Short mmCIF file of C-alpha atoms in Angstrom, two decimals:
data_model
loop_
_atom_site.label_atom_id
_atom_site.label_comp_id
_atom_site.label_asym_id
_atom_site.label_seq_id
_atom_site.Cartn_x
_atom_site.Cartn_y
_atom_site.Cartn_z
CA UNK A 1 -59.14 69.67 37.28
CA UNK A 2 -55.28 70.32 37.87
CA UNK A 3 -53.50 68.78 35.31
CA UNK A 4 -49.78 67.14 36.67
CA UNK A 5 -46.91 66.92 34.33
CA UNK A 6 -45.01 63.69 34.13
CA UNK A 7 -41.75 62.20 32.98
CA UNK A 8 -41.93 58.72 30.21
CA UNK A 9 -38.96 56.99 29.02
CA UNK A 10 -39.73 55.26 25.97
CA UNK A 11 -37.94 51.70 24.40
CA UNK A 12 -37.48 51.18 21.26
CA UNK A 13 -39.63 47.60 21.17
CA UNK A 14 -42.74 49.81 22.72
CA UNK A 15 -45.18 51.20 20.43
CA UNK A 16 -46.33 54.82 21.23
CA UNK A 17 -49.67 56.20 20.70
CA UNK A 18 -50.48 59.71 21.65
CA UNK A 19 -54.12 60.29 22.91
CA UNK A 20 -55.73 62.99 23.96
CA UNK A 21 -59.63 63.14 24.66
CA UNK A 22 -62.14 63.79 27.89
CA UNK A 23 -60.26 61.35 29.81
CA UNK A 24 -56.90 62.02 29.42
CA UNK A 25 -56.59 65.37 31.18
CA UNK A 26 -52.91 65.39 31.68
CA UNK A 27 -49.85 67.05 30.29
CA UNK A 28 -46.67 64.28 29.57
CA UNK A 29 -43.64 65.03 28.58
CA UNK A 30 -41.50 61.95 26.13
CA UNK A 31 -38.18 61.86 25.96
CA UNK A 32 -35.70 60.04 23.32
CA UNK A 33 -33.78 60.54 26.12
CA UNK A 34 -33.02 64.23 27.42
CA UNK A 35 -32.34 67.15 25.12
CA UNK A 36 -29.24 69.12 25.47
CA UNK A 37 -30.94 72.21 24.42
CA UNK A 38 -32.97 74.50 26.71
CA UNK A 39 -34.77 77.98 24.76
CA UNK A 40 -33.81 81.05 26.45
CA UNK A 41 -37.08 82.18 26.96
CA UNK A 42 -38.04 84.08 30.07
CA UNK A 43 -41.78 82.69 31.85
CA UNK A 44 -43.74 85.64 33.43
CA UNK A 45 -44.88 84.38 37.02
CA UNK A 46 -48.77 83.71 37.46
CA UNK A 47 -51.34 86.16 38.65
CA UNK A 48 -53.31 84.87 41.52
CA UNK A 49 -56.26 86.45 39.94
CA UNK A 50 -57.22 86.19 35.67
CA UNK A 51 -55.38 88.89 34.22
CA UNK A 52 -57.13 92.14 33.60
CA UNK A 53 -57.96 94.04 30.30
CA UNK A 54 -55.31 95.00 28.52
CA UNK A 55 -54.01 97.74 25.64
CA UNK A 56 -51.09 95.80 24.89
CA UNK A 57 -51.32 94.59 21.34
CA UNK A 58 -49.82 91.79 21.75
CA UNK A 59 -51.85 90.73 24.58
CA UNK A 60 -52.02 86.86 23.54
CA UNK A 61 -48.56 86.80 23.24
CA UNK A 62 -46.46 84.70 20.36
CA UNK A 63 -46.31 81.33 19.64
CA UNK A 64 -44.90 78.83 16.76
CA UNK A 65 -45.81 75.84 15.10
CA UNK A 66 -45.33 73.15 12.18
CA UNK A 67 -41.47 72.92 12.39
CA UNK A 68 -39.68 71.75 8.91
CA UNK A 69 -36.10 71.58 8.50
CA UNK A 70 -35.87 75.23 6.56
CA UNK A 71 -38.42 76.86 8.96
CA UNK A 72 -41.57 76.75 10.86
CA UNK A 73 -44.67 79.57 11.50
CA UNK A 74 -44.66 82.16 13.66
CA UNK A 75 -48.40 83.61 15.30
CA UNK A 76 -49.79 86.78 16.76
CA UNK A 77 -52.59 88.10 16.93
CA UNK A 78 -53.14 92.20 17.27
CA UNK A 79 -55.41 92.41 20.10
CA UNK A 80 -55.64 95.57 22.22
CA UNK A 81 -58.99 94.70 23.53
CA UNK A 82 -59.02 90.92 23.39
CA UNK A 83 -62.49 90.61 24.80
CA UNK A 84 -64.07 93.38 23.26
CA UNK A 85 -67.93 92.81 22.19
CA UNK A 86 -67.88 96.31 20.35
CA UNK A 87 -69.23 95.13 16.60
CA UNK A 88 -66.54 98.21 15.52
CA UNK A 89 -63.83 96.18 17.21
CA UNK A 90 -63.85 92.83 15.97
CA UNK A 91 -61.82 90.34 17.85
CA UNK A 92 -60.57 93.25 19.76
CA UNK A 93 -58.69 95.25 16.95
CA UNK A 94 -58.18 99.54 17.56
CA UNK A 95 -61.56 100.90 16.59
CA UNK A 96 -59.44 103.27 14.26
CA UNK A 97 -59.43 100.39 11.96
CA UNK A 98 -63.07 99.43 12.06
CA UNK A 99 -62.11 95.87 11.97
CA UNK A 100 -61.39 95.74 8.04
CA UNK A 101 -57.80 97.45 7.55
CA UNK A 102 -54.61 94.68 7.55
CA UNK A 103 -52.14 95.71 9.43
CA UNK A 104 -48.27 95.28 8.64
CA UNK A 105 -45.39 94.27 11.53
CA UNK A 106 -41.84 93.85 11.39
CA UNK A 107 -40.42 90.63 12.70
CA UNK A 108 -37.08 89.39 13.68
CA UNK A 109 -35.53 86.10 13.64
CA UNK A 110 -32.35 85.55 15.35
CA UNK A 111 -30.01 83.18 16.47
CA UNK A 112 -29.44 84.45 20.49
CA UNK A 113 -32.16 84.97 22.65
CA UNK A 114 -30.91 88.46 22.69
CA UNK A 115 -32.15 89.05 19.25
CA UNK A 116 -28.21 90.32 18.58
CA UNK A 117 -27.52 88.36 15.70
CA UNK A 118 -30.48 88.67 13.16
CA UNK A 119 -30.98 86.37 10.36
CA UNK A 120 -33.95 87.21 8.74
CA UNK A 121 -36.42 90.27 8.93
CA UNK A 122 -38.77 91.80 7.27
CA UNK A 123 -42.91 92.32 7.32
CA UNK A 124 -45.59 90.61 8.30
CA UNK A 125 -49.53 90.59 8.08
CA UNK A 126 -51.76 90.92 10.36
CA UNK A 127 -54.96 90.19 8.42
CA UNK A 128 -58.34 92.27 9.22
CA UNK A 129 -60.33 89.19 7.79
CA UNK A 130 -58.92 86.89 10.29
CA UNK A 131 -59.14 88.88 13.89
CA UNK A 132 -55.75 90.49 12.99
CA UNK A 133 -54.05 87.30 13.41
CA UNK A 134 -50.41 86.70 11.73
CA UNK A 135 -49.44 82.86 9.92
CA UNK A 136 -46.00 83.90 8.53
CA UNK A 137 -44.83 81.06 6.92
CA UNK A 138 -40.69 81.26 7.41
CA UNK A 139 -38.25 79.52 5.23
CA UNK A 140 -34.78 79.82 4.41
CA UNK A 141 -33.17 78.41 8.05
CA UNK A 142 -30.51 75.60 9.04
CA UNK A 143 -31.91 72.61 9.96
CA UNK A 144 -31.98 71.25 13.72
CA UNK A 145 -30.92 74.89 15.65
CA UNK A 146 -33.29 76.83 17.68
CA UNK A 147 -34.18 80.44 16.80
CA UNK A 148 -35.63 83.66 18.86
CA UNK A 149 -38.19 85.64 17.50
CA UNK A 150 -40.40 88.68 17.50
CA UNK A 151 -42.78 91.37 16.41
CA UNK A 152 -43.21 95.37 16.51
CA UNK A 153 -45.07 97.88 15.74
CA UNK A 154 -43.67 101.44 15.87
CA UNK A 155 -44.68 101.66 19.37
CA UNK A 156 -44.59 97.90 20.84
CA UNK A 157 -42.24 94.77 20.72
CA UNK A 158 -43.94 91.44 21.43
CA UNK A 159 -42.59 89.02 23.66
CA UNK A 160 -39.86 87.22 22.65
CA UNK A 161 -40.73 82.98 21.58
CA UNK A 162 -38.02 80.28 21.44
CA UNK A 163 -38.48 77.64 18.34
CA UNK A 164 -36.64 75.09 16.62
CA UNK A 165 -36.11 73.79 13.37
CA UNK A 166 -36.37 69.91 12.34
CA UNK A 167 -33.78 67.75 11.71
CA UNK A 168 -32.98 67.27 7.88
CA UNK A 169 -34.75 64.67 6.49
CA UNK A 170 -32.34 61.00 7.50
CA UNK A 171 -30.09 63.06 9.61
CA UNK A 172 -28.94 61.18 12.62
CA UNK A 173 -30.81 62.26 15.52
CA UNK A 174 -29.84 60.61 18.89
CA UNK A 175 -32.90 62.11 20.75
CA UNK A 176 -36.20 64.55 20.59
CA UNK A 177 -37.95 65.82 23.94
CA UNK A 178 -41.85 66.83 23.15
CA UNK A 179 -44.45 67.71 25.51
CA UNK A 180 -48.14 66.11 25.14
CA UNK A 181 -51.36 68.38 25.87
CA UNK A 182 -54.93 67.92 25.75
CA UNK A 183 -58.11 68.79 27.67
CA UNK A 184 -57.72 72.27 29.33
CA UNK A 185 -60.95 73.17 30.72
CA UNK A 186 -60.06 76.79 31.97
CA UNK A 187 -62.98 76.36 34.23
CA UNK A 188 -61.55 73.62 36.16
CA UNK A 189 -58.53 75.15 37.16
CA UNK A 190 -55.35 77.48 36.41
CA UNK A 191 -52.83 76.02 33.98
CA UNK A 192 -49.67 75.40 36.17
CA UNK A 193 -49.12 72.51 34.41
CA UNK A 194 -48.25 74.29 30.89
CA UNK A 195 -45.72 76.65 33.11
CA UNK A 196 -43.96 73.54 34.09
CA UNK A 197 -43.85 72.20 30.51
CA UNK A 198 -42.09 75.32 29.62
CA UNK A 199 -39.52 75.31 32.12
CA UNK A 200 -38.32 72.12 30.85
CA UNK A 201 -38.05 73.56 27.47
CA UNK A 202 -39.06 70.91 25.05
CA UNK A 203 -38.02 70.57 21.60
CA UNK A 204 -41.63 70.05 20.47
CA UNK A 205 -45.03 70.49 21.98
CA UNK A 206 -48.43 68.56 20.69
CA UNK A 207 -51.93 69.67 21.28
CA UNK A 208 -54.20 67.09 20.99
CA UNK A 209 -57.57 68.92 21.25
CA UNK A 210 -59.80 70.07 23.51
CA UNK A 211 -57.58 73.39 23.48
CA UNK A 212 -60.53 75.15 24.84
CA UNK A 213 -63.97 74.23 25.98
CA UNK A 214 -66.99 75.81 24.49
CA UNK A 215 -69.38 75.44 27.05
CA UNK A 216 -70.46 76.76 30.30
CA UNK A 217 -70.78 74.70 33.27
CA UNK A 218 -73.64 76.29 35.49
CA UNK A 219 -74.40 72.80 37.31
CA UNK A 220 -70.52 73.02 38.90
CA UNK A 221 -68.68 75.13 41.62
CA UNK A 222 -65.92 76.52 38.80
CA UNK A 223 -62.64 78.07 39.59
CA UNK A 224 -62.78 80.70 36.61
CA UNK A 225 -66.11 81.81 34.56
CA UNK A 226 -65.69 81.45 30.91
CA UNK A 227 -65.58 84.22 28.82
CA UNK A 228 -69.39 86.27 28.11
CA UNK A 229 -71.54 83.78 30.34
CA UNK A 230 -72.68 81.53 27.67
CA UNK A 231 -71.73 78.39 25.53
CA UNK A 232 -70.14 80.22 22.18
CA UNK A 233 -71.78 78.99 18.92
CA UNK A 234 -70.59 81.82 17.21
CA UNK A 235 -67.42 83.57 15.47
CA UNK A 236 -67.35 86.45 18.25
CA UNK A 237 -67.97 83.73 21.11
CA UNK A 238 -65.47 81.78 20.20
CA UNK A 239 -62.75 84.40 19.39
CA UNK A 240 -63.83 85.39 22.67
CA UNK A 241 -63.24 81.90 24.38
CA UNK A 242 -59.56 81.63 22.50
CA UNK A 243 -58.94 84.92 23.92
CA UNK A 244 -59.53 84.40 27.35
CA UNK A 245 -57.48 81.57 27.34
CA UNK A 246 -54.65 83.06 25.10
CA UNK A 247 -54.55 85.39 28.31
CA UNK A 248 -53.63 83.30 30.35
CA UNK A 249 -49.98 83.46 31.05
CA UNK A 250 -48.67 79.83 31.83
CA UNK A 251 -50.86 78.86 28.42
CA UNK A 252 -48.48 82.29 27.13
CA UNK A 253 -45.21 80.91 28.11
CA UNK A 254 -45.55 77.12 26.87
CA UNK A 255 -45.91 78.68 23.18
CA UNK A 256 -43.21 81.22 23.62
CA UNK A 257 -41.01 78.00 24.60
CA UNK A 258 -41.49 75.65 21.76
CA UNK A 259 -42.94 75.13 18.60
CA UNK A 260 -46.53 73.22 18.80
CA UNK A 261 -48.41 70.83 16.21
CA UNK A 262 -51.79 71.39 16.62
CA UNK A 263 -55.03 69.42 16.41
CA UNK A 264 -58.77 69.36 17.03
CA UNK A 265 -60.92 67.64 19.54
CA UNK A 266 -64.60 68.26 20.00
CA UNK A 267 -65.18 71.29 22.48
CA UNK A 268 -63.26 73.56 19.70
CA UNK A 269 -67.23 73.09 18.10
CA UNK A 270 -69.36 71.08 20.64
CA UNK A 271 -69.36 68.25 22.96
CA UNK A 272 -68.82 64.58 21.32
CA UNK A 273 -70.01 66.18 17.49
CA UNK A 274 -69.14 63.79 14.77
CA UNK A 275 -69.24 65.43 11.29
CA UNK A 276 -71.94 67.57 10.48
CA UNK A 277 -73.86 65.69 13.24
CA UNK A 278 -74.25 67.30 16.36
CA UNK A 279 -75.32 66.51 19.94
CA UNK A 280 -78.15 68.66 20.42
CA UNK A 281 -79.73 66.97 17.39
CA UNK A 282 -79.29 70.24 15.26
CA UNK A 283 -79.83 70.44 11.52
CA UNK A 284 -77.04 69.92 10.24
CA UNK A 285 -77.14 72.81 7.60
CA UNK A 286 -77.31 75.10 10.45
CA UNK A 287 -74.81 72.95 12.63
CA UNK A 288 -72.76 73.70 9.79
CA UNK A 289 -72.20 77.55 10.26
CA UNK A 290 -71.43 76.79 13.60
CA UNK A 291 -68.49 74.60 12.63
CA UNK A 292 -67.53 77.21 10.10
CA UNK A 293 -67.21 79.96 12.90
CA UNK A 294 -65.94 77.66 15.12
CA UNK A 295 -63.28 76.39 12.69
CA UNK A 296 -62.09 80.04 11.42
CA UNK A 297 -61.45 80.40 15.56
CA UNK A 298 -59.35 77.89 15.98
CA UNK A 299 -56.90 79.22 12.53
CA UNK A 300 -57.05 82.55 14.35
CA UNK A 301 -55.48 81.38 17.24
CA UNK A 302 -53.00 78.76 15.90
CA UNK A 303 -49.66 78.69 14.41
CA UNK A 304 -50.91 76.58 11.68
CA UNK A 305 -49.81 76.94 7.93
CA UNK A 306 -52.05 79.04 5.90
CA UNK A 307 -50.69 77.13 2.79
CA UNK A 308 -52.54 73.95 4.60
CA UNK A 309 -54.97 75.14 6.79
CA UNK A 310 -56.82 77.80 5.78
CA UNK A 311 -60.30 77.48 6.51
CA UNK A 312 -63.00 77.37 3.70
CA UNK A 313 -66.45 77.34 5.27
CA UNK A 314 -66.89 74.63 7.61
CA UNK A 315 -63.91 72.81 6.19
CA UNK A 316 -60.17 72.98 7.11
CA UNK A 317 -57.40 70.99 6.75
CA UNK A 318 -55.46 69.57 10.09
CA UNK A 319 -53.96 66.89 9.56
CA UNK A 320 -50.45 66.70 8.64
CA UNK A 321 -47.40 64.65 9.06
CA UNK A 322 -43.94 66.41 9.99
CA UNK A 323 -40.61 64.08 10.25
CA UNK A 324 -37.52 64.66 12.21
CA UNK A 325 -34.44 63.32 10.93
CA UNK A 326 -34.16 59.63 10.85
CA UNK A 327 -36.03 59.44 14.58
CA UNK A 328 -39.29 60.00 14.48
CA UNK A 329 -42.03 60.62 12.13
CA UNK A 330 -45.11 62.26 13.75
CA UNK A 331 -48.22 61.66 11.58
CA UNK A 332 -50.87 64.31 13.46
CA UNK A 333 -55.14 63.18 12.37
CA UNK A 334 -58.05 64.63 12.61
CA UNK A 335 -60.61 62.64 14.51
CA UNK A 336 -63.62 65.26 13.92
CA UNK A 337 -64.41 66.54 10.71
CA UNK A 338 -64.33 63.32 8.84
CA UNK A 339 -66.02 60.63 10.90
CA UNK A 340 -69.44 59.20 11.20
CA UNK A 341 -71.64 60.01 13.19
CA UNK A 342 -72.19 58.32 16.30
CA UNK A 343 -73.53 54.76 16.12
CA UNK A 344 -77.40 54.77 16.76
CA UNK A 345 -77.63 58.15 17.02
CA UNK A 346 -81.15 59.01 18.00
CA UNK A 347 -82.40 60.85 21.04
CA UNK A 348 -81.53 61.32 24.08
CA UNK A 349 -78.15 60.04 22.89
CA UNK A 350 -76.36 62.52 19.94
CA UNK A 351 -73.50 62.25 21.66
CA UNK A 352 -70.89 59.27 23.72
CA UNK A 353 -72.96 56.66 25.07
CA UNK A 354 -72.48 52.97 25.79
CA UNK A 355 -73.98 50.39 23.34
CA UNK A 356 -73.33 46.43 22.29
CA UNK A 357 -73.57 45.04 18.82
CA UNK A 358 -76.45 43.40 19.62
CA UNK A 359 -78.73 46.41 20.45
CA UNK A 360 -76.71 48.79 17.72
CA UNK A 361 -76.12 46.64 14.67
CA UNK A 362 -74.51 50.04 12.93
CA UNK A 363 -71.79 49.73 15.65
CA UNK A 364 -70.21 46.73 13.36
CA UNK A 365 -71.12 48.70 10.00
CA UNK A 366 -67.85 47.97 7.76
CA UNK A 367 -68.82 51.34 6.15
CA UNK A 368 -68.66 53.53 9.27
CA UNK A 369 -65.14 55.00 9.67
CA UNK A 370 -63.35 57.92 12.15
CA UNK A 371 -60.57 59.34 9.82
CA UNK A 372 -62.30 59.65 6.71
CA UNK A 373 -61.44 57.80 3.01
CA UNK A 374 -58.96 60.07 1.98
CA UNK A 375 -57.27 60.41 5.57
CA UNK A 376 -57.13 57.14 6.45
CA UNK A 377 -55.92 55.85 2.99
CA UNK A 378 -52.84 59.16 3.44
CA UNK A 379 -52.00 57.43 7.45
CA UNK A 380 -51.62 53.89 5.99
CA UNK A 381 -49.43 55.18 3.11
CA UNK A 382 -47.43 57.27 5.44
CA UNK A 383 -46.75 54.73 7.69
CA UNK A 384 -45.92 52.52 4.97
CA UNK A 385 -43.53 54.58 3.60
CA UNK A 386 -42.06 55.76 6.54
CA UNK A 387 -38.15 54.90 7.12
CA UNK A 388 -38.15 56.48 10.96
CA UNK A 389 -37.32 54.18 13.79
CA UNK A 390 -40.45 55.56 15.70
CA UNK A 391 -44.11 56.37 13.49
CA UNK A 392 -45.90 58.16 16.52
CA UNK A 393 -50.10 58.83 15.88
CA UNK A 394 -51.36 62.08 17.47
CA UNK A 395 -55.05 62.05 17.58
CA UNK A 396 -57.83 63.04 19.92
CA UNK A 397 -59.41 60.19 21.26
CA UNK A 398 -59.44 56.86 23.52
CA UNK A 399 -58.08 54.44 20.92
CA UNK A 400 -57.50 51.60 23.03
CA UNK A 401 -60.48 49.05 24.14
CA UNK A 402 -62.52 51.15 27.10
CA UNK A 403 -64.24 49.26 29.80
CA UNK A 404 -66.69 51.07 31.35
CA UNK A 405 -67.46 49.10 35.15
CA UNK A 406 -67.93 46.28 32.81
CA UNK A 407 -67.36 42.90 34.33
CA UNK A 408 -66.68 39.75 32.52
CA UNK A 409 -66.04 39.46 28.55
CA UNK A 410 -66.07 42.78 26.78
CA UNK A 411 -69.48 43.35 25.21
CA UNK A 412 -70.21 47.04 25.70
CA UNK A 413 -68.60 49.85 23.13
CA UNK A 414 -68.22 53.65 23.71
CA UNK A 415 -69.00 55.62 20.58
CA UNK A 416 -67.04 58.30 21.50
CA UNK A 417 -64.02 56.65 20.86
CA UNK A 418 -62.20 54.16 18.10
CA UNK A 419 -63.84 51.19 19.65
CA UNK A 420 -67.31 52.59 19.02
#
């Protein structure tokens, strides 16, 4: 599907909830009102074809992400031969290295998109254990400024990425302008939605899952095939699956434009998976593995803090909170990793399906929970100690009440989302 990019205009009396999920395949764009600042980052136009194989190492381009008053991270990823299936290239890396040597790049920060007045330099790595991916933490910067960045080898410059720091912590802040993103099946259609995001240069843009979908839809005319002809389930499919879609150069020019927070849905793993529970009734031992692989993916590809998020098995931290000035306090949740499993799970249904109390008693089970203990106990202490004038939740799911051609008094829950 074509997603459309919108304008919102938010009071200060509404509450504001930030979903993303199967149904909301849209890009938004909030404003507290209209930013003054624009990054000076230029978009490549759009191929009418998928872009071809390239020897460019920084074919996925540059993006940054988790924004703090002092600094932020800054991603690449060093891949010549992004799709590459050679087992002596993994994740596309020079065959020289065999896939095990780090490599080290220089990076620039500066303060003009012409990258003429430098404020911080220096090395980074690009780590052989991780698909050659870079997570340089940056500290050190003024608060509430953008920045221009990028990286080199001795032979190659990246593209250059626009980011911006937050506000100091209580600073007056009279407005913030973020972009909302979810759902971008790159078999349903081209992405001309994130190229109009980045031409109106956001401060701040949020992924709420679904970044990429895992499977392979052979019952459907597509638009685009998805990457080696089969649903990936494992570390080389899904590097495989980022990297197509990393490719892509509208996807390219909305992370070169802002900084992103970054979440999970389900198709990062599997469709509607809950836990360790997954829809194809696997055991979940070996469903486990699959999260694992699917999990050390996703840190590949994101500008995500190692610090936070490095992955350990089939665990990794996401959720996070990030504040910006006295405005806005963005508390970002994982809606996967932690939850129950679907209510009456049993076959045919592992996955989102329609139920009442009275023919699923576990639906009402006090016990059953979508964030977790320990996440749900940090959201209600953030929010309770939060002095912003907004508290905004970004999550990946349908929390509001879903009727489904339901007539009459709502009895009927989906377990897909918080209602179920």
């Amino acid at each position: 599907m074509r997603k459309r990019s919108t304008g919102l205009i938010l009071t200060r009396r509404q509450s504001l909830l930030l979903a993303g999920g199967a149904l909301a395949q849209a890009v938004q764009l909030a404003a507290f009102p209209k930013s003054a600042f624009a990054g000076g980052v230029q978009i490549p136009k759009s191929p009418n074809k998928p872009q071809a194989m390239q020897q460019d190492p920084f074919s996925l381009g540059v993006a940054s992400g988790d924004p703090a008053p002092d600094g932020f991270v800054l991603w690449t990823r060093l891949a010549p031969n992004p799709l590459s299936t050679d087992p002596d290239m993994p994740g596309g890396m020079l065959a020289t290295a065999k896939g095990g040597v780090d490599v080290s790049l220089r990076y620039e920060i500066a303060e003009d998109p012409a990258l003429q007045h430098v404020v911080q330099s220096g090395l980074a790595s690009a780590e052989a254990a991780f698909a050659h991916s870079v997570h340089l933490e940056v500290t050190g910067l003024k608060p509430g400024r953008p920045y221009w960045y990028r990286f080199m080898t001795d032979q190659t410059t990246s593209p250059v990425g626009c980011v911006r720091t937050a506000a100091a912590p209580d600073a007056p802040l009279a407005n913030l302008r973020f972009g909302v993103v979810s759902c971008s099946n790159y078999e349903q259609g081209y992405f001309s939605a994130y190229r109009h995001l980045a031409e109106e240069a956001p401060d701040l843009v949020l992924f709420l899952g679904d970044y990429i979908y895992e499977n392979v839809d052979r019952s459907h005319p597509v638009l685009r095939r998805h990457s080696d002809g089969v649903p990936a389930t494992t570390l080389a499919g899904y590097r495989n699956r980022y990297a197509q879609y990393r490719l892509d150069p509208d996807l390219q020019a909305v992370h070169a434009a802002a900084p992103a927070l970054m979440i999970w849905d389900d198709h990062e793993v599997q469709n509607d998976y809950a836990g360790e529970w997954s829809e194809t009734f696997d055991n979940p031992a070996r469903f486990l593995l699959r999260r694992a692989a699917a999990y050390q993916a996703f840190y590949e590809h994101m500008p995500v803090r190692p610090s936070v998020s490095l992955p350990r098995g089939p665990n990794m931290r996401i959720y996070d909170r990030y504040g910006f000035g006295n405005l806005a306090t963005f508390s970002m949740l994982d809606g996967r990793q932690y939850r129950s499993r679907e209510a009456c799970y049993a076959k045919p249904y592992g996955g989102g399906h329609i139920v009442t109390a009275a023919t699923c008693p576990e639906l009402v089970d006090p016990s059953r929970s979508m964030l977790g203990e320990v996440q749900e106990n940090w959201l209600y202490d953030g929010l309770a100690r939060s002095r912003s004038h907004w508290n905004i939740i970004g999550q990946d799911v349908l929390m509001t009440s879903l009727y489904e051609g339901v007539r009459g008094p709502k009895t009927h829950e989906w377990t897909e989302a918080w209602d179920g």
